[in-house]
Coordinates of C-alpha atoms in Angstrom, one line a residue:
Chain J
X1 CA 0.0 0.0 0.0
X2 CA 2.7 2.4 1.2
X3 CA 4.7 1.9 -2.4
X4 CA 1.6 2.4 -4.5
X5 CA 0.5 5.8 -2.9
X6 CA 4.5 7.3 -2.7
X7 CA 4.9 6.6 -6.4
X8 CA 1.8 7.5 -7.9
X9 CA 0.8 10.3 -5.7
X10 CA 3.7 13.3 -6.0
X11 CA 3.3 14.0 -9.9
X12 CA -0.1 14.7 -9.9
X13 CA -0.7 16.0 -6.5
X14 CA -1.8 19.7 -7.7
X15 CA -3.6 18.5 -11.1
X16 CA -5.9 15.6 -10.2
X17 CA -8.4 16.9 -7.6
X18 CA -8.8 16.7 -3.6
X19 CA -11.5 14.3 -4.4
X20 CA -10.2 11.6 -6.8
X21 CA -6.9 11.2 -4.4
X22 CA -9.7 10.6 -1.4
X23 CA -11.6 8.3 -3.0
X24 CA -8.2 6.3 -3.7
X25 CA -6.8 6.6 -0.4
X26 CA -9.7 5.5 1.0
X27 CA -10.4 2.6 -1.1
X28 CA -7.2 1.8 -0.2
X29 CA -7.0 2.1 3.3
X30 CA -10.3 0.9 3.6
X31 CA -9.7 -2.5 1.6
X32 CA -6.6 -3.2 4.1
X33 CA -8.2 -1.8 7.2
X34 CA -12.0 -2.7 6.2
X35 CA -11.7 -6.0 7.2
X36 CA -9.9 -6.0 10.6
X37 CA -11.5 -2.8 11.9
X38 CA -15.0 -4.1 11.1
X39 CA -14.5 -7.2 12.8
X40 CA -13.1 -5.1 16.0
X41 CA -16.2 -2.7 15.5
X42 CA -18.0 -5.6 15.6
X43 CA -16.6 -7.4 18.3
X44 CA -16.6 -4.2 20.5
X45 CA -20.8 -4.1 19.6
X46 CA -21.0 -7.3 21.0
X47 CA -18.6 -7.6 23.8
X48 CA -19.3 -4.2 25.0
X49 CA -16.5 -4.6 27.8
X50 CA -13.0 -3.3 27.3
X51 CA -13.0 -3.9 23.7
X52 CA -14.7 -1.0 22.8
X53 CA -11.6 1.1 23.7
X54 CA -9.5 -1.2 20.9
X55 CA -10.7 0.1 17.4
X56 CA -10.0 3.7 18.1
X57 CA -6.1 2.7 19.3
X58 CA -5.3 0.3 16.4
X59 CA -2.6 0.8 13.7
X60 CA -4.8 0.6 10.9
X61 CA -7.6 3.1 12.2
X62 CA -4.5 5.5 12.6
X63 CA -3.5 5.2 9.5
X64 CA -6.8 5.9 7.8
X65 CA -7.6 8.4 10.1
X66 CA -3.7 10.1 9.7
X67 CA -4.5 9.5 5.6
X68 CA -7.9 11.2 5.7
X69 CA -6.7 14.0 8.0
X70 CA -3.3 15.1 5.7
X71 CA -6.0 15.0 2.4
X72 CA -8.8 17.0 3.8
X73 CA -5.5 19.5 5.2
X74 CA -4.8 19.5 1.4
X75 CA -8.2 20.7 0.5
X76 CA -8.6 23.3 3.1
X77 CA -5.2 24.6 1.6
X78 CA -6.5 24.6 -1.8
X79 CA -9.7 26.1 -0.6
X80 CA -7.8 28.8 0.8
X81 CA -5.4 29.4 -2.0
X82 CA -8.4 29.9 -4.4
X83 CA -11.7 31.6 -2.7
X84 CA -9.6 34.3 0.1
X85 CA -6.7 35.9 -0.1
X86 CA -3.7 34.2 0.7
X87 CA -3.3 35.0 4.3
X88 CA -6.9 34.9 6.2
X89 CA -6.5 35.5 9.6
X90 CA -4.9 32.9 12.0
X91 CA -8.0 31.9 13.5
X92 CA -10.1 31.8 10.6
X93 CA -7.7 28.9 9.3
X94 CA -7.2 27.6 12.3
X95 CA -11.0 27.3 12.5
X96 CA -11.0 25.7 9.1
X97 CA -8.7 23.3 9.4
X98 CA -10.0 22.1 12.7
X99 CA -13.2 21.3 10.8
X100 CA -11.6 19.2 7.7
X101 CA -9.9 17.4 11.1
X102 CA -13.4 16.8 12.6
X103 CA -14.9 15.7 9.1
X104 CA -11.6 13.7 8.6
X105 CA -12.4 11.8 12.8
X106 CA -15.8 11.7 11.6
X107 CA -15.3 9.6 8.2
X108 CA -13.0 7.6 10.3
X109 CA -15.8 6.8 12.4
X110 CA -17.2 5.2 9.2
X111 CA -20.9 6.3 10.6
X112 CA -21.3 4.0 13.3
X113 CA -21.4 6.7 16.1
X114 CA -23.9 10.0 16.3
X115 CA -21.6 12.7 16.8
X116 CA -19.6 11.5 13.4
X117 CA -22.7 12.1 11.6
X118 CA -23.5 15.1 13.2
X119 CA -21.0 16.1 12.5
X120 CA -20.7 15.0 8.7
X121 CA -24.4 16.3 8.3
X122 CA -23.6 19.6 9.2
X123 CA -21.4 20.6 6.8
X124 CA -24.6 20.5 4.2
X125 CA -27.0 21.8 6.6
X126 CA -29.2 18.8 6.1
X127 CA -31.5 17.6 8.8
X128 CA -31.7 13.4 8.7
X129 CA -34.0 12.7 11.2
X130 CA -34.2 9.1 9.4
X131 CA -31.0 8.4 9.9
X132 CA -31.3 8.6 13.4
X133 CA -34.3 6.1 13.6
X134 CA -32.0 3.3 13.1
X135 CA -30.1 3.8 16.0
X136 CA -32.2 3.5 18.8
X137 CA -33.0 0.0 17.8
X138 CA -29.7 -0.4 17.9
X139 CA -28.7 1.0 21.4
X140 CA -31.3 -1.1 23.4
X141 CA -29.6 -3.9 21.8
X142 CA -26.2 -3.2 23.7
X143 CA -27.9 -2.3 26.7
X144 CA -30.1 -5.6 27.2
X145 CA -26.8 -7.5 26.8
X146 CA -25.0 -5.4 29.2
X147 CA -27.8 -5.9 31.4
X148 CA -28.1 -9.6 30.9
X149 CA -24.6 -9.8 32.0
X150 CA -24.6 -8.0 34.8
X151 CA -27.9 -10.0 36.3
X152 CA -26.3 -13.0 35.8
X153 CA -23.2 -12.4 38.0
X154 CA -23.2 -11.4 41.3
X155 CA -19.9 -11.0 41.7
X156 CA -19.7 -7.9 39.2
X157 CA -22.8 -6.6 41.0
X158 CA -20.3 -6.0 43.9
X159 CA -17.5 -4.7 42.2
X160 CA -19.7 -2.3 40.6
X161 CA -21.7 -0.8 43.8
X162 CA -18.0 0.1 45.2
X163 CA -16.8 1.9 42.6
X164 CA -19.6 3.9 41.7
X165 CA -22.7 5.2 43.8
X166 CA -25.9 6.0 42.3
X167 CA -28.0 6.5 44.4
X168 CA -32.1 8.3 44.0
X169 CA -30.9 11.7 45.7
X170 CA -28.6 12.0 43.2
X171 CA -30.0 11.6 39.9
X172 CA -31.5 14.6 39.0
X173 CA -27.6 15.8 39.8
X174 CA -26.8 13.1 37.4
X175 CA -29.0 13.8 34.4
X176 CA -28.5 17.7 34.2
X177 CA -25.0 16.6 34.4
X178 CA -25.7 14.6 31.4
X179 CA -27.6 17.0 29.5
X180 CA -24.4 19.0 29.7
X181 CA -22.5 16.6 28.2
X182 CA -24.9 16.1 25.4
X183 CA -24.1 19.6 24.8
X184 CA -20.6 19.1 24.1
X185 CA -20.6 16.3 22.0
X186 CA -22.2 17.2 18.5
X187 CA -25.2 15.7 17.9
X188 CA -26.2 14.7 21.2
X189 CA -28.5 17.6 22.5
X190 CA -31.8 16.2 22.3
X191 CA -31.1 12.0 23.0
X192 CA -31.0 10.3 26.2
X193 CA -29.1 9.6 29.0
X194 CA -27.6 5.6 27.6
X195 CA -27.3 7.5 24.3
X196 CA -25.5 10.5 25.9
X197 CA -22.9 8.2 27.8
X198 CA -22.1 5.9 25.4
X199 CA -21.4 8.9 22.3
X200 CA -19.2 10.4 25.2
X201 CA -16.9 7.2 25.5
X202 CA -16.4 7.0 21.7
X203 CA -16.0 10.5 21.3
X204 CA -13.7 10.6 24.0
X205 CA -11.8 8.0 22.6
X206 CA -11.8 9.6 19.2
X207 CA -10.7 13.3 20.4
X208 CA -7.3 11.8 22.2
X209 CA -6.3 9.8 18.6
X210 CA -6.9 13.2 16.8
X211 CA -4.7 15.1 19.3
X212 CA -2.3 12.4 18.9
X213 CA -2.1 12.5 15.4
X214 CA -2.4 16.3 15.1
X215 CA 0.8 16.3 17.7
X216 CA 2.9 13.9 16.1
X217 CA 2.4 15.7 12.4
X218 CA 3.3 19.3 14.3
X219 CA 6.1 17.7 15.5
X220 CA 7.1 16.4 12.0
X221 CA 6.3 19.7 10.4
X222 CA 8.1 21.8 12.7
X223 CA 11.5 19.4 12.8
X224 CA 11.8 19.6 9.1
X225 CA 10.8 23.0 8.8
X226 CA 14.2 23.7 8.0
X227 CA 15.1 20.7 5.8
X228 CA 14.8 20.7 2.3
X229 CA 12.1 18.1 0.9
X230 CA 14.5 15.4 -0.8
X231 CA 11.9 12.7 -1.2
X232 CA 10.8 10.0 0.9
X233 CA 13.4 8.1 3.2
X234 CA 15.0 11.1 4.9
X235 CA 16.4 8.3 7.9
X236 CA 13.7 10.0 10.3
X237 CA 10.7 7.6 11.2
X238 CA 7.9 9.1 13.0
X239 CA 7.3 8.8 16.2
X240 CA 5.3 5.9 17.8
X241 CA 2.1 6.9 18.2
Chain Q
X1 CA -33.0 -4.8 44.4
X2 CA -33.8 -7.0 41.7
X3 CA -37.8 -6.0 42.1
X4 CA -37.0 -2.5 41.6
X5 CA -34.5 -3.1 38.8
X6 CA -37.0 -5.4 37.0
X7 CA -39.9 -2.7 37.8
X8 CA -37.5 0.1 36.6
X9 CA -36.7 -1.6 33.1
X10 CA -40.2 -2.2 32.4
X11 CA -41.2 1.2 32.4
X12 CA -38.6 3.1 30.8
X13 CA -36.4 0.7 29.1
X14 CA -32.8 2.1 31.1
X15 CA -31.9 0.8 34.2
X16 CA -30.1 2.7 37.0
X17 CA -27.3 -0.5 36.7
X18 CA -27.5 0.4 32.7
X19 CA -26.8 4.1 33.5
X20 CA -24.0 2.9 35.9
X21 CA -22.2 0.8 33.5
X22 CA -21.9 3.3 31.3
X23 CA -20.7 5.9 34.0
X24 CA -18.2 3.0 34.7
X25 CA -16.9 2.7 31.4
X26 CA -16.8 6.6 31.5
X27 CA -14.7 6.6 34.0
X28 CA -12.1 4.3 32.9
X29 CA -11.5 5.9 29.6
X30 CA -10.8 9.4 32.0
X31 CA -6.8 10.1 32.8
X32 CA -7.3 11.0 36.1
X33 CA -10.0 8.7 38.0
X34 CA -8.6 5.5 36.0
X35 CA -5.9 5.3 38.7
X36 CA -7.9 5.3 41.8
X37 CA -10.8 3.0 40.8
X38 CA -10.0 0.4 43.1
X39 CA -9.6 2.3 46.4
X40 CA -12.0 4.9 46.3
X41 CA -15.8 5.6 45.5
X42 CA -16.6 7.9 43.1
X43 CA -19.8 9.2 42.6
X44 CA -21.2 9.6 39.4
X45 CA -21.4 13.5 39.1
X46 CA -18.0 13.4 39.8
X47 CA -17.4 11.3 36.5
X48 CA -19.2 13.7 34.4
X49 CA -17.6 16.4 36.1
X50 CA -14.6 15.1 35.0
X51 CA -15.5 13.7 31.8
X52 CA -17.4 17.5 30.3
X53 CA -13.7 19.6 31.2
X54 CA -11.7 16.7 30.0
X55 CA -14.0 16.8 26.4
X56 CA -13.5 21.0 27.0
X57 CA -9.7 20.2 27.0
X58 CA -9.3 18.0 24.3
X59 CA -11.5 20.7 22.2
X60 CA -9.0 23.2 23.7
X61 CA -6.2 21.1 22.9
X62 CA -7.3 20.4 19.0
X63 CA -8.0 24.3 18.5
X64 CA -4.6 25.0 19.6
X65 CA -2.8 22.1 17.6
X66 CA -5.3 22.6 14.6
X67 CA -4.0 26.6 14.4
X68 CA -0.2 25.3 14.7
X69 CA -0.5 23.3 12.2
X70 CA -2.4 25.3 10.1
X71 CA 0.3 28.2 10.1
X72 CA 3.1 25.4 9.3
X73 CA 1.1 23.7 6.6
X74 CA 0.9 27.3 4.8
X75 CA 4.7 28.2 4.5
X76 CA 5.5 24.5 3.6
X77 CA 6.0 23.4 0.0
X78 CA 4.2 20.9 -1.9
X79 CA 7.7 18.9 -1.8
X80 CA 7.7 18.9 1.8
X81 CA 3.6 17.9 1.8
X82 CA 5.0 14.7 -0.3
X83 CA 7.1 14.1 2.2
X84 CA 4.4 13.7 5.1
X85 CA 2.4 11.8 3.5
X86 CA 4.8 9.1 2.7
X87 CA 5.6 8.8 6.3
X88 CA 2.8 8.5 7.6
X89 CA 1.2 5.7 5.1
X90 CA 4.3 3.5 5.5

């Protein structure tokens, strides 16, 4: 994969457009990653336990999500170059550029969470309330097998009632807590508590492998600021992420 | 316990042991409660506490980095751009 993208990609990096270069690095990251990610995403749907943490740390989903994130940095650059004038204020393309890295998170998402399609619906001002139809058939799903597991062991009954306390005085606290949290992750305004919670874990997950990936490419950029670009191979690998 | 649990998911469909599942998962993925599960109890607000200025960081975090490397993507060259994206899809 990594031989056919350096070769072909260089020449025709400013004539083909941001789109066709997209499609193929999708297809194939996708066709590589496609199968082992799925089969995490589903394991993680079924499991529900610590596997749900896995799909957002593996290789592969870094890589499609580091691939999608340096083309949709190409097309806010492009963008730029062609509508404004060359030099828009700093927070302007900041701004920008944070939202082709949210779009970029949220394709990586491939659509299985809320906030990635709130966040992919946005941009066209669209409203799909169908879309979210779907999903609630989907959540109750998770939540009757969580529950069927934790009925049928006592022993993780215990372990649970000492770590966290619940109790009825404290749930109004705990829902406009909630409803706050629904704020902050996209899409989540209007849904409920289960819903809430469970967009906040992925999303959590998915904002810490974006700051990951965002740090590691400042780092890059900023060491070879100086360097001249001679190619691929330059003896520095990037940093384990 | 098990009445009102049983009672509870009939009427609404979530569970307070549904709800605290999740707030336990919640909790693990956060940087600073993951260390003290075992020993102490943490209440729930206190997860969600933690959990809405950890998201506010992380946004903080990504407007900072995303306005970095903005600025450094606009005085590199297209040679350079190459460059990137062969290491990163080794």
């Amino acid at each position: 994969m990594a031989s056919l993208v350096s070769d072909t990609e260089p020449p025709t990096y400013l004539n083909s457009t941001p789109t066709d270069l997209v499609r193929r690095k999708k297809r194939q990251s996708a066709s590589s990653a496609a199968a082992s990610s799925r089969r995490n995403n589903a394991a993680s749907a079924t499991a529900g336990d610590g596997d749900s943490h896995a799909p957002w740390r593996s290789e592969k989903q870094q890589r499609s999500y580091s691939a999608n994130l340096i083309q949709a940095l190409q097309q806010v650059r492009l963008s730029s170059y062609a509508a404004e004038t060359p030099y828009p204020t700093a927070q302007k393309r900041g701004k920008a550029f944070r939202e082709a890295a949210d779009r970029a998170l949220a394709v990586s998402a491939r659509g299985r969470t809320l906030w990635s399609r709130a966040i992919l619906f946005n941009r066209f001002k669209l409203k799909f309330r169908k879309q979210k139809r779907p999903r609630p058939a989907a959540i109750p799903a998770v939540i009757t097998r969580g529950s069927s597991s934790s009925s049928s062991g006592r022993g993780t009954k215990k372990r649970r009632v000492t770590v966290v306390k619940l109790n009825k005085k404290s749930i109004p606290t705990v829902n406009r807590k909630v409803r706050v949290l629904g704020r902050l992750v996209p899409g989540c305004k209007k849904e409920s508590v289960p819903v809430i919670l469970e967009e906040a874990t992925d999303y959590i997950q998915a904002l810490e492998m974006q700051v990951r990936a965002m740090k590691s490419l400042a780092e890059l950029l900023s060491g070879s600021g100086s360097g001249s670009g001679s190619g691929s191979g330059s003896g520095s690998a990037p940093p384990p992420i | 316990m098990s009445g009102r649990r049983s009672r509870s998911r009939q009427s609404s469909g979530i569970s307070e042991d549904q709800i605290n599942d999740l707030i336990i998962k919640l909790q693990q993925l956060l940087p600073e409660l993951r260390n003290s599960r075992r020993s102490d109890k943490v209440s729930a607000s206190r997860v969600l506490q933690e959990t809405c200025s950890y998201i506010r960081n992380l946004h903080r975090e990504v407007d900072d980095l995303s306005e970095r490397l903005s600025e450094l993507l606009a005085n590199t060259d297209t040679a350079q751009a190459a460059l990137i994206r062969s290491l990163l899809t080794q």
